[in-house]
Coordinates of C-alpha atoms in Angstrom, one line a residue:
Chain L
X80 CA -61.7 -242.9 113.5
X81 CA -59.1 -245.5 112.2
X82 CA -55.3 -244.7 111.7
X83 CA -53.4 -245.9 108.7
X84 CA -51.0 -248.1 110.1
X85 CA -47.9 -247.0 109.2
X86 CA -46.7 -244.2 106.7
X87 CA -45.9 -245.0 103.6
X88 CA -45.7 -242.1 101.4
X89 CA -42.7 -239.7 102.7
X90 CA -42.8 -237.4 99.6
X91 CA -45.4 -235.9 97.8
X92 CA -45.7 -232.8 95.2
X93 CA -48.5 -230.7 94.8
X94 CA -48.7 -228.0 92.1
X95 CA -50.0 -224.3 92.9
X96 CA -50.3 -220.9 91.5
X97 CA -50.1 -217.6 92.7
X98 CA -52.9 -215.8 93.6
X99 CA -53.2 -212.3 92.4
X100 CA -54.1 -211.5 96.3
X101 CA -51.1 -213.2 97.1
X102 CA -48.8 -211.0 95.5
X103 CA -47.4 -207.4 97.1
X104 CA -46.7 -204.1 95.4
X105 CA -42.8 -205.4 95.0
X106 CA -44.6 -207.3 91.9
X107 CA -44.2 -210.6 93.7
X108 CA -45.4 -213.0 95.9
X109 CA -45.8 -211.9 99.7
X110 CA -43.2 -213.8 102.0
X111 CA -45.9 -214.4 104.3
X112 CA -47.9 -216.7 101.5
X113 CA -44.8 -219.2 101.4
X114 CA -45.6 -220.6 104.5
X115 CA -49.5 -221.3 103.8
X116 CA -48.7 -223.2 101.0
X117 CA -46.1 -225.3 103.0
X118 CA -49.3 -226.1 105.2
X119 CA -50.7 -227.4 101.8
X120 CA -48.1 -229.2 101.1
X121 CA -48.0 -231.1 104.7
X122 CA -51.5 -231.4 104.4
X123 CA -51.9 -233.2 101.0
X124 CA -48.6 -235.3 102.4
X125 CA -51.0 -236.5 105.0
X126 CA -53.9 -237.2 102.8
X127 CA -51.4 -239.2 100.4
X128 CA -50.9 -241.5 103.3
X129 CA -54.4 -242.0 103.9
X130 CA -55.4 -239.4 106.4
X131 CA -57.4 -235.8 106.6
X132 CA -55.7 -233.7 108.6
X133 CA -59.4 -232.7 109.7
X134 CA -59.7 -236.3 110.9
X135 CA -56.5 -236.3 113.0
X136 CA -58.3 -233.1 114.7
X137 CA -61.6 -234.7 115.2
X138 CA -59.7 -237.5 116.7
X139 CA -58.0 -235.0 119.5
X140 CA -54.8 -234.7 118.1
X141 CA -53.6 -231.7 116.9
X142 CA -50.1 -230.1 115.5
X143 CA -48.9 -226.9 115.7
X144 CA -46.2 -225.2 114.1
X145 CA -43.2 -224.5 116.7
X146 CA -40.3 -223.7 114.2
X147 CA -40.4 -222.4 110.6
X148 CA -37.3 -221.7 108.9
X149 CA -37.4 -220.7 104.7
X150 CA -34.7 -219.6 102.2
X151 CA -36.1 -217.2 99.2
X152 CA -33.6 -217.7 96.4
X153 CA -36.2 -216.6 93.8
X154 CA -39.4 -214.5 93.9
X155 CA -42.4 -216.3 92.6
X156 CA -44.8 -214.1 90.7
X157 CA -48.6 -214.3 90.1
X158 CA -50.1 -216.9 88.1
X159 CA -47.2 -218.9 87.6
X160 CA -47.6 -222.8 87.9
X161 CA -45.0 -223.8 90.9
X162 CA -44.5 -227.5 92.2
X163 CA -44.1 -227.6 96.1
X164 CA -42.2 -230.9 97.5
X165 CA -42.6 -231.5 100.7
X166 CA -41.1 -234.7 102.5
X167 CA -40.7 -235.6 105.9
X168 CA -37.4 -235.2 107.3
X169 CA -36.9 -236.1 110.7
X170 CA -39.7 -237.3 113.7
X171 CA -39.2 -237.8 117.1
X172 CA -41.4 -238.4 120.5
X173 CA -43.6 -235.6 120.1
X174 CA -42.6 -233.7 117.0
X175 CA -42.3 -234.1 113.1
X176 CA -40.0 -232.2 111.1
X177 CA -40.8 -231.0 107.7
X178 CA -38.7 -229.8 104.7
X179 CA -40.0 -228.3 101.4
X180 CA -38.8 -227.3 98.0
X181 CA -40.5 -224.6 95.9
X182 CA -39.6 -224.6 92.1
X183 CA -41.5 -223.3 89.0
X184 CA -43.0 -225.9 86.8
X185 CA -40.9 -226.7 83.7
X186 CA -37.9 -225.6 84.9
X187 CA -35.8 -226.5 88.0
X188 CA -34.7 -223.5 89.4
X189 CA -35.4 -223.1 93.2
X190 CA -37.8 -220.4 94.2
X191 CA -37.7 -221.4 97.9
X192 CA -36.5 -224.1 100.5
X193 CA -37.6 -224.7 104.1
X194 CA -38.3 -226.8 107.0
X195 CA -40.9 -226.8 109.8
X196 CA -41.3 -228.2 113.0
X197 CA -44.6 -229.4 114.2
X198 CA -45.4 -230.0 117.8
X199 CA -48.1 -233.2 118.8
X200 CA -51.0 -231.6 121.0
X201 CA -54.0 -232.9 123.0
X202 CA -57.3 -232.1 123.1
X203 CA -56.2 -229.8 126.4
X204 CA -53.1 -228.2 124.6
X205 CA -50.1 -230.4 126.0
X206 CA -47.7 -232.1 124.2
X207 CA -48.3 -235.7 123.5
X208 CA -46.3 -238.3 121.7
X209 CA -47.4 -238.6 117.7
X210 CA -49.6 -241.6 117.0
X211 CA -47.9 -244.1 115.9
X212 CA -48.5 -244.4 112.1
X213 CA -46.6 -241.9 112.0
X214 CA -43.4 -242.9 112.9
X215 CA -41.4 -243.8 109.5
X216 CA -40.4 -247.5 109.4
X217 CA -37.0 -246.3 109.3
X218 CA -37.0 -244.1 112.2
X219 CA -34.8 -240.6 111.8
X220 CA -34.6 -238.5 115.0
X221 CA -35.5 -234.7 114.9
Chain U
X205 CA -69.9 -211.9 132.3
X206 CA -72.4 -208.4 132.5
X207 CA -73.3 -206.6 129.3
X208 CA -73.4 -202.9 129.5
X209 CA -77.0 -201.9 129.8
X210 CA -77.7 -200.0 126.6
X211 CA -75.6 -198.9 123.8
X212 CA -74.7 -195.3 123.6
X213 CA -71.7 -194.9 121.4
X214 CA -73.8 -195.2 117.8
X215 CA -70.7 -194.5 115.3
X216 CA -66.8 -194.9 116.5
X217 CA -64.0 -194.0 114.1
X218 CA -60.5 -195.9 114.0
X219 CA -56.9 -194.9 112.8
X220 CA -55.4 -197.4 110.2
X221 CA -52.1 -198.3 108.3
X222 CA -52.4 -200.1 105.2
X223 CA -49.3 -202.6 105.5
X224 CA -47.3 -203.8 102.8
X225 CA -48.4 -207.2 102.9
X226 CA -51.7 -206.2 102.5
X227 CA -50.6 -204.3 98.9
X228 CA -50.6 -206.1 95.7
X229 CA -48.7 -206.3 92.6
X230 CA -51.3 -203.2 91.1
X231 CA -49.5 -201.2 93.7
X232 CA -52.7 -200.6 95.9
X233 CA -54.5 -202.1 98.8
X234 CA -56.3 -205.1 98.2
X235 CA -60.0 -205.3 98.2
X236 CA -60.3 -208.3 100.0
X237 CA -58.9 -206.5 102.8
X238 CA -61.1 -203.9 103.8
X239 CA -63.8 -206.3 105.1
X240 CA -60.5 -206.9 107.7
X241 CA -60.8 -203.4 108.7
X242 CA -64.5 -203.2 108.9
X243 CA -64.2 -205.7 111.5
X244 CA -61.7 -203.6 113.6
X245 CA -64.2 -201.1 112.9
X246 CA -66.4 -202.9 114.6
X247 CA -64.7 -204.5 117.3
X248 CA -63.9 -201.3 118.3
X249 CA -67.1 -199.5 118.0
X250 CA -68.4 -202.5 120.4
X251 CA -65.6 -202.1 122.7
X252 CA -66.4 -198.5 123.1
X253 CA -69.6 -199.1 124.5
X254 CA -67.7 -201.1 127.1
X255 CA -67.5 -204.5 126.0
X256 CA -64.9 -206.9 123.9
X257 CA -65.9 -209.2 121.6
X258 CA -64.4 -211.7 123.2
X259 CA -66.5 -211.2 125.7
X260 CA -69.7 -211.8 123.8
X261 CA -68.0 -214.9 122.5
X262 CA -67.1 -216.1 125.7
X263 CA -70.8 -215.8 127.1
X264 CA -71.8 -218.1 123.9
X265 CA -72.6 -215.0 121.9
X266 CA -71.4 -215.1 118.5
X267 CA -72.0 -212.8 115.2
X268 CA -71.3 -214.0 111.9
X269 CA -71.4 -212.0 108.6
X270 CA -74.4 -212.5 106.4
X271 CA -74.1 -209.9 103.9
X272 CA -71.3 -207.2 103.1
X273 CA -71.3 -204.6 100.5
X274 CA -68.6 -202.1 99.5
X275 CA -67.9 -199.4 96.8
X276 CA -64.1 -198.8 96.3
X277 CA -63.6 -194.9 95.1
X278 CA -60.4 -194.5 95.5
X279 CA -57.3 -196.8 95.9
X280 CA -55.6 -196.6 99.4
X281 CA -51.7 -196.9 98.8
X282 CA -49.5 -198.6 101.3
X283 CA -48.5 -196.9 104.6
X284 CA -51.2 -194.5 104.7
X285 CA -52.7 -193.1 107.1
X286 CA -56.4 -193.7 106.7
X287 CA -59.5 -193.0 109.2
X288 CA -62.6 -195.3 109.3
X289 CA -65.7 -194.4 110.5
X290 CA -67.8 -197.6 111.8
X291 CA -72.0 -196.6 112.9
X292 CA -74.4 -199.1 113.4
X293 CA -77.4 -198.1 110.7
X294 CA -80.2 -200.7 111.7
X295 CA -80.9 -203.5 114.2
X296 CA -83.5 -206.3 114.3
X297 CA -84.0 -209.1 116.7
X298 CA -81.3 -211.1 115.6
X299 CA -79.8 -208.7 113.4
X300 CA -77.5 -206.1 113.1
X301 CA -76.4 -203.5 109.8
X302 CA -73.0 -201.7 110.4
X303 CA -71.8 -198.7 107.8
X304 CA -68.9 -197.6 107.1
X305 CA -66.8 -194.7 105.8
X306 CA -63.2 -194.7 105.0
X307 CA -60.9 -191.9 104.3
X308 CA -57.7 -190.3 104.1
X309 CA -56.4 -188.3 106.8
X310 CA -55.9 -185.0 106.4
X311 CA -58.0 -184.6 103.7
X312 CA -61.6 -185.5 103.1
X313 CA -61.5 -188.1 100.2
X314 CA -63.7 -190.8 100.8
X315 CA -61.9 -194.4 99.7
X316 CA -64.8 -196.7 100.5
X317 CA -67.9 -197.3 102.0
X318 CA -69.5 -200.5 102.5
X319 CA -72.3 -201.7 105.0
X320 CA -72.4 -205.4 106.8
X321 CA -75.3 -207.3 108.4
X322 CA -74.5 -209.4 111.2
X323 CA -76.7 -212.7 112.3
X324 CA -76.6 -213.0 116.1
X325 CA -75.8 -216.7 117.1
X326 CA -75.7 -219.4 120.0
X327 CA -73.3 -221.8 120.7
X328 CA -74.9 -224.5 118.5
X329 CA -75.0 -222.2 115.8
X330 CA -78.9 -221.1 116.0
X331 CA -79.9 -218.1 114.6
X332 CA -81.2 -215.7 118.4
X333 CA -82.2 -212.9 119.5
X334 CA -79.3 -210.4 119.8
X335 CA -78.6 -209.2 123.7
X336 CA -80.6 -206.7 124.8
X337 CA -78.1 -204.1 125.9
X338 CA -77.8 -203.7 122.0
X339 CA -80.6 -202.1 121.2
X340 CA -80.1 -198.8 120.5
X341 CA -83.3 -196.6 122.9
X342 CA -84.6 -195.3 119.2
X343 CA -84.6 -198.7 117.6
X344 CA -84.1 -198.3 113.6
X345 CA -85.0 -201.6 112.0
X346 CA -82.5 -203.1 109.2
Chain M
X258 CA -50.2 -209.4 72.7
X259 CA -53.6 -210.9 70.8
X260 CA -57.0 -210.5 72.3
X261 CA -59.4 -212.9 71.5
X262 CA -61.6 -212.1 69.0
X263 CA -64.8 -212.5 70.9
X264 CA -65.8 -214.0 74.5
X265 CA -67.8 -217.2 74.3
X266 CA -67.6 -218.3 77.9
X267 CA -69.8 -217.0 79.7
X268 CA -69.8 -219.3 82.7
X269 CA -67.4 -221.1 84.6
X270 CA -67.1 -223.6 87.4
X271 CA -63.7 -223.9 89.3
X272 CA -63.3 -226.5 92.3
X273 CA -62.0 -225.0 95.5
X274 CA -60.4 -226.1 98.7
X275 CA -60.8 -224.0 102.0
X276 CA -57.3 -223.8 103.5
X277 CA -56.6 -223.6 107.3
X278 CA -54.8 -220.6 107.1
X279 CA -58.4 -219.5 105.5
X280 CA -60.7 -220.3 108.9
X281 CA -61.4 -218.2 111.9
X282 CA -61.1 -219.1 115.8
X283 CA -65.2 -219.5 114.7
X284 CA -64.4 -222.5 113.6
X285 CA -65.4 -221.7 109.7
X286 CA -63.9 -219.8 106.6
X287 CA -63.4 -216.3 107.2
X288 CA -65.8 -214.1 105.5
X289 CA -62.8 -212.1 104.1
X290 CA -61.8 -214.8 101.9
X291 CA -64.7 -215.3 99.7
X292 CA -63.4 -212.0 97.7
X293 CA -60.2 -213.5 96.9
X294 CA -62.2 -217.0 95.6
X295 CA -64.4 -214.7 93.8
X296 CA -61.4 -213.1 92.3
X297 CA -60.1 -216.7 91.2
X298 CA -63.2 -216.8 89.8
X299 CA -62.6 -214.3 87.3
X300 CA -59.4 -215.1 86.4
X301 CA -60.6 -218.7 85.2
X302 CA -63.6 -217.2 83.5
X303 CA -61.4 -214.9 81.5
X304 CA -58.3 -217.9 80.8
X305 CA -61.7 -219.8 79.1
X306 CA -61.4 -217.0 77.1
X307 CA -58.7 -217.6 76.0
X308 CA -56.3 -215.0 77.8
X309 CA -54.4 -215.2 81.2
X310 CA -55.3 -211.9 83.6
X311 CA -51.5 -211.4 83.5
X312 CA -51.5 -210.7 79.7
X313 CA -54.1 -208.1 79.9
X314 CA -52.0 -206.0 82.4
X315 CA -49.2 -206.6 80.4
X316 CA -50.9 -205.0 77.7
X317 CA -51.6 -201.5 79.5
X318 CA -55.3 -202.9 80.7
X319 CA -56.1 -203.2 84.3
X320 CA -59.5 -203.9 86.0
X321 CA -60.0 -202.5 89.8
X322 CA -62.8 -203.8 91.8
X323 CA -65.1 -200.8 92.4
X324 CA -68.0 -202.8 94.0
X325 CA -68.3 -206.0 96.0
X326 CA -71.5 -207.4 96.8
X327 CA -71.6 -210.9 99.1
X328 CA -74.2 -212.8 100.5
X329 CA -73.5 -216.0 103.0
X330 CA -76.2 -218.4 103.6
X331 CA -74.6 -220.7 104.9
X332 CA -70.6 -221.5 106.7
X333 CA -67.6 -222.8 104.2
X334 CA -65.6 -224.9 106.8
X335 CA -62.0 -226.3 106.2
X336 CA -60.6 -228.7 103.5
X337 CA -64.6 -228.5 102.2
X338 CA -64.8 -229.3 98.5
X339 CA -66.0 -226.2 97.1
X340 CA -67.1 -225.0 93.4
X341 CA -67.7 -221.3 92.7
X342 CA -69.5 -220.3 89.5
X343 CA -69.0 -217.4 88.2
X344 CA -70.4 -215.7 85.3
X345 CA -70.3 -212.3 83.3
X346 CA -73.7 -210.9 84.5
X347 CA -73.2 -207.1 82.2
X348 CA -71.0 -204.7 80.2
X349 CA -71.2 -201.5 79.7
X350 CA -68.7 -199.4 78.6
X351 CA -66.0 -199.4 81.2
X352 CA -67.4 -202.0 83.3
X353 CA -68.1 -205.7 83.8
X354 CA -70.2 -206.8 86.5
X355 CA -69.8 -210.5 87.8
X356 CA -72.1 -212.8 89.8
X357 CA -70.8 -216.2 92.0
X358 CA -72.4 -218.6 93.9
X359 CA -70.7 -221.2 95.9
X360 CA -71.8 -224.4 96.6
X361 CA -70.5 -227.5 98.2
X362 CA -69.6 -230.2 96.1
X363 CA -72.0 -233.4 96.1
X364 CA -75.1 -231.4 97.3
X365 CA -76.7 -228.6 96.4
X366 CA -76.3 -226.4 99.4
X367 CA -75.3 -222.9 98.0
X368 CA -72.9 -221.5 101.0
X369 CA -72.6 -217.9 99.0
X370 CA -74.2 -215.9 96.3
X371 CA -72.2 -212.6 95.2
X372 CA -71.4 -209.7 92.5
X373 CA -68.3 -207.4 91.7
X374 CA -68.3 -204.8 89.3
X375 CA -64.7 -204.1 87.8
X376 CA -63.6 -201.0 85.9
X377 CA -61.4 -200.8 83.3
X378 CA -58.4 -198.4 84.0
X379 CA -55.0 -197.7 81.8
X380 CA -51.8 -197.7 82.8
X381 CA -51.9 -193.8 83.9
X382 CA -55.0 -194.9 86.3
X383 CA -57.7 -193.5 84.2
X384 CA -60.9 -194.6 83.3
X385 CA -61.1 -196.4 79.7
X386 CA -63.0 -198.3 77.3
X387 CA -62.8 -202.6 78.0
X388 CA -61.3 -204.1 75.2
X389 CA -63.6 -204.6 72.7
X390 CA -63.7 -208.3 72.6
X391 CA -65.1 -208.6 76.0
X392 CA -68.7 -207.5 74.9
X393 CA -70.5 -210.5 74.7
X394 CA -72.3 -210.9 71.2
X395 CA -75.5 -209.5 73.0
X396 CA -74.7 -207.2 75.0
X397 CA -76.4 -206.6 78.5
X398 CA -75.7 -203.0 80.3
X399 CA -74.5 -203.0 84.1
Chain X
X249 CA -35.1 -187.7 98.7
X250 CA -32.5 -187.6 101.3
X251 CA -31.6 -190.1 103.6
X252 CA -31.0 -190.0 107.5
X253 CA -27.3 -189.5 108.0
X254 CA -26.6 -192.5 110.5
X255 CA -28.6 -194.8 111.9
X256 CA -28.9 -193.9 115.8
X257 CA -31.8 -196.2 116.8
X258 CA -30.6 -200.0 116.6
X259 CA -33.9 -201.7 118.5
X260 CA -37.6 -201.0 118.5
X261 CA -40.9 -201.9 119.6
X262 CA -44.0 -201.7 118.5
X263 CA -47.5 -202.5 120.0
X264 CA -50.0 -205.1 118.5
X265 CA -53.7 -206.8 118.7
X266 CA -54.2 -210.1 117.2
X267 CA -57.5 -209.4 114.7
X268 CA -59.9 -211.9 114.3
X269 CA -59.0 -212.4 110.8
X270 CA -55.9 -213.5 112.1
X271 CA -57.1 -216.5 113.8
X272 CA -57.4 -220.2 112.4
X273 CA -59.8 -222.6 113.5
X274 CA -56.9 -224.1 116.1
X275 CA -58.4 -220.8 118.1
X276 CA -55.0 -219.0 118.1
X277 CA -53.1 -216.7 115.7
X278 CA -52.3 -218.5 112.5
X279 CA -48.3 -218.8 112.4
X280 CA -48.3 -217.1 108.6
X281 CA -49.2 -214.1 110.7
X282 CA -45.9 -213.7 112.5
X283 CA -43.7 -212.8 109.0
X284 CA -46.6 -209.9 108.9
X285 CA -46.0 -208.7 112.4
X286 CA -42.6 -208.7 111.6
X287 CA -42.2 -206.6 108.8
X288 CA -44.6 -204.3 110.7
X289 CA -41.4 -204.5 113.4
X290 CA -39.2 -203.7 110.6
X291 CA -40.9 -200.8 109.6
X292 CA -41.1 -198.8 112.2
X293 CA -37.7 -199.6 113.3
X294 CA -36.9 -197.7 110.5
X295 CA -39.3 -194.9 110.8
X296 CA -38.0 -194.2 113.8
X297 CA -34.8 -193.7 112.3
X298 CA -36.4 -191.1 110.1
X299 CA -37.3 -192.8 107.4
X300 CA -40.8 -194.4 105.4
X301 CA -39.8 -197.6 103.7
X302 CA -42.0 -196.4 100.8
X303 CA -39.7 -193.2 100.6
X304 CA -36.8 -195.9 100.2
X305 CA -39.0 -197.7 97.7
X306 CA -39.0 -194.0 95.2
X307 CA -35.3 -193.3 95.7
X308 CA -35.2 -197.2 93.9
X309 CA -34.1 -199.0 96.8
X310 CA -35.7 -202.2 97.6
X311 CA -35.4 -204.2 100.2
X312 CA -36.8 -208.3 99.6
X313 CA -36.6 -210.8 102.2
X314 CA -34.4 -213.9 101.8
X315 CA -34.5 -215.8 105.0
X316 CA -36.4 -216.0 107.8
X317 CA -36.4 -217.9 111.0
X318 CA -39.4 -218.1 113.6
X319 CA -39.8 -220.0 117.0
X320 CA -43.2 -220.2 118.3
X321 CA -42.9 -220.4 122.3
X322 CA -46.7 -219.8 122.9
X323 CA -49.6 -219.3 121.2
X324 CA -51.1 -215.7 120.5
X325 CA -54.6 -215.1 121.2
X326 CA -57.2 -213.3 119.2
X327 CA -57.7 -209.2 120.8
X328 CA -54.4 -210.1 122.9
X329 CA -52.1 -207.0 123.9
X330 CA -48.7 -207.9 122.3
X331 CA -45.6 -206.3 122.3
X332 CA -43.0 -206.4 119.5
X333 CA -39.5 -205.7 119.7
X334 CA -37.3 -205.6 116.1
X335 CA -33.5 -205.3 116.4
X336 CA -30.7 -204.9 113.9
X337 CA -28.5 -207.9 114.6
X338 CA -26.4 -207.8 111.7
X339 CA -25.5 -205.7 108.4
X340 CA -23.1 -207.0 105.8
X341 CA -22.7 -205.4 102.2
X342 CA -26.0 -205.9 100.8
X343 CA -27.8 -207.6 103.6
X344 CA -29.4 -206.7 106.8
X345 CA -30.4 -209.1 109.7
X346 CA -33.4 -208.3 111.8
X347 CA -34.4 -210.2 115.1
X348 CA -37.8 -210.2 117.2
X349 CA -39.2 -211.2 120.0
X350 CA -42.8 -210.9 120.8
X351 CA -44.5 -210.6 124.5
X352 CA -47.9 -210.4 125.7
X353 CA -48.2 -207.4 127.2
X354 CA -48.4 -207.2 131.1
X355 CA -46.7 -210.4 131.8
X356 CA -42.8 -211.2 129.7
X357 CA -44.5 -214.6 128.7
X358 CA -42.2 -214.9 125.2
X359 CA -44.6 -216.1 122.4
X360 CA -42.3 -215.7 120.1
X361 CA -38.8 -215.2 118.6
X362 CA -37.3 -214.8 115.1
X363 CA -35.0 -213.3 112.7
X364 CA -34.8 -212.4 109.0
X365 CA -32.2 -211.5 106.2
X366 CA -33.2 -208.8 103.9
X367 CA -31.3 -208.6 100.8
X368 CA -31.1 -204.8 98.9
X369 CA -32.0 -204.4 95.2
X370 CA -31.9 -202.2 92.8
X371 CA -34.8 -201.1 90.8
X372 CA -33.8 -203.6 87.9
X373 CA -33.8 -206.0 90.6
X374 CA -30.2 -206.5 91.2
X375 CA -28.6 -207.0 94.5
X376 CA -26.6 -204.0 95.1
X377 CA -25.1 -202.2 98.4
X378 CA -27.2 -201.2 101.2
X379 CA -27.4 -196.8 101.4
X380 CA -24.6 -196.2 103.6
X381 CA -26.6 -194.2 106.5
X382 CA -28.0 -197.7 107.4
X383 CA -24.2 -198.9 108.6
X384 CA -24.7 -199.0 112.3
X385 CA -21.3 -196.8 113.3
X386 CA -20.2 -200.5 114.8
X387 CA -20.7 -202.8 112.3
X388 CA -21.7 -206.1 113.0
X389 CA -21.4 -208.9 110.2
X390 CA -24.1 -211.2 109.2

């Protein structure tokens, strides 16, 4: 498969809502859910730049999560319509940082923030550097 | 690997904790999740006749579910203790039907019960013959 | 809150997207998922209507999922395009039963076929009457 | 309901199998999973204090998570042994910190660590002071 050749996009919004599954019996959405939809968010990140992240496995490389930090300054309820921004904030040799802001469409307050760490893996499970596309223009160091 | 050379547990019952994230905001357990515990169920009734799933896998032996069916009586409520019952009803050549019971502890009420059919599977994802050891001696046919 | 005065949709198509978080180590969606699409289902069938899911519980009316019925022919795999029909296949007086099938977008392969039958509970838990605008103009008994 | 006097036990463990359901296509434990296991962690840490969360939950105490930290060392496997050990690593007014660290049993391979901030509420949802008894008799502050 073909790379893009460099990344262009380094910020990208997708909307969601809240399952009904997705939700606890606090009346809320699960803490655990916050973190799937940050996968989303890095995922259609990806595909704004020209890339499935399906194709990136088919190709042998693959990125796993190593560190996932989130703040939960709101709860987010069921059904609502929520915009998740997620931008890349840092890359180095063999890992890409993510960060990610969670609000409710149509007003600005903050339901969540956070930031992820991704790890660059081989076919055989060792670390590897990150193609090259990746790399910002601008390089910023994890 | 070795299978075992029959199967002679028939029905296997496990202990089970509803946990919170598996609640939602109607303050019970979530449908979607007792198809998760069916499959403990039968992991575990599999493992009782002395092999791990795992196993099967790893000898390029897979089982994927074709159909699943489940009546909900009565809500189970986070952090009970609950007790399912896992038999296998029926087997064909490349088939296998699981029931299922679940209950309360402690007293008799029956929450749910469901049944599953099974397709037995090869590494390249053709439909074969299930292994041997799995036939029960009095064969019942799904 | 306002009902609607009478369902006209009786059939809806939503576009889906398996996540990651969604597959198995089998390489394919996890057979435990299709309940929550189905679910989705529902809730877009009903907002056609006219009404959000949200607004009925708000208004004292609650549907549980008493019976769940799947069939899969045929493996939903990751970032798939997916639509899921679902449509209002009887009413009766307490119940609704739905049917679903799933197929992959741009051919015709149907991945799952399915039904769930809801009942209609109050706020106390018991057993009531659907609202009245959800019998269809001719009716068809579960 | 009546509350423990002190809390005596200040770290826990807790044993755990990685369910098939848990797994993603990556053929390792989905990282979503981990906030799950936690809370589980939490839980029991508690119970063995002498006290259900959900008991909590009807005297109108509620306990919401606001921050929560994960490393991922090493990937867990579907049907592994784990071991899970919760501590309390910090209580401030109306907060509590929790930290974890998860083993595969047999060998002190960590595949895990993490922490979390819960935050108490009321049952308007309203931050309010943690029950006294759960003041370690040396407090730490977050």
């Amino acid at each position: 498969m073909e790379f893009p050749e460099r990344i262009t996009v380094v910020s990208h919004s997708i909307k969601l809502k809240a399952r009904y599954s997705e939700t606890d019996q606090g009346g809320v959405v699960h803490h655990s859910v916050y973190p799937v939809w940050f996968e989303m968010g890095r995922t259609e990140l990806l595909r704004a730049n020209g890339l499935a992240y399906k194709d990136l496995e088919g190709a042998g490389v693959f990125f796993v999560v190593a560190e996932l930090n989130v703040k939960y300054r709101q709860a987010a309820r069921y059904d609502e319509e929520l915009e998740l921004e997620t931008w890349c904030s840092g890359v180095s040799a063999s890992r890409i940082e993510h960060s990610y802001k969670l609000v409710r469409c149509g007003n600005d307050a903050v339901l969540a923030e956070g930031s992820s760490v991704l790890a660059c893996l081989d076919g055989d499970g060792k670390v590897c550097r990150i193609p090259e596309f990746m790399y910002p223009s601008e390089e910023t160091i994890v």
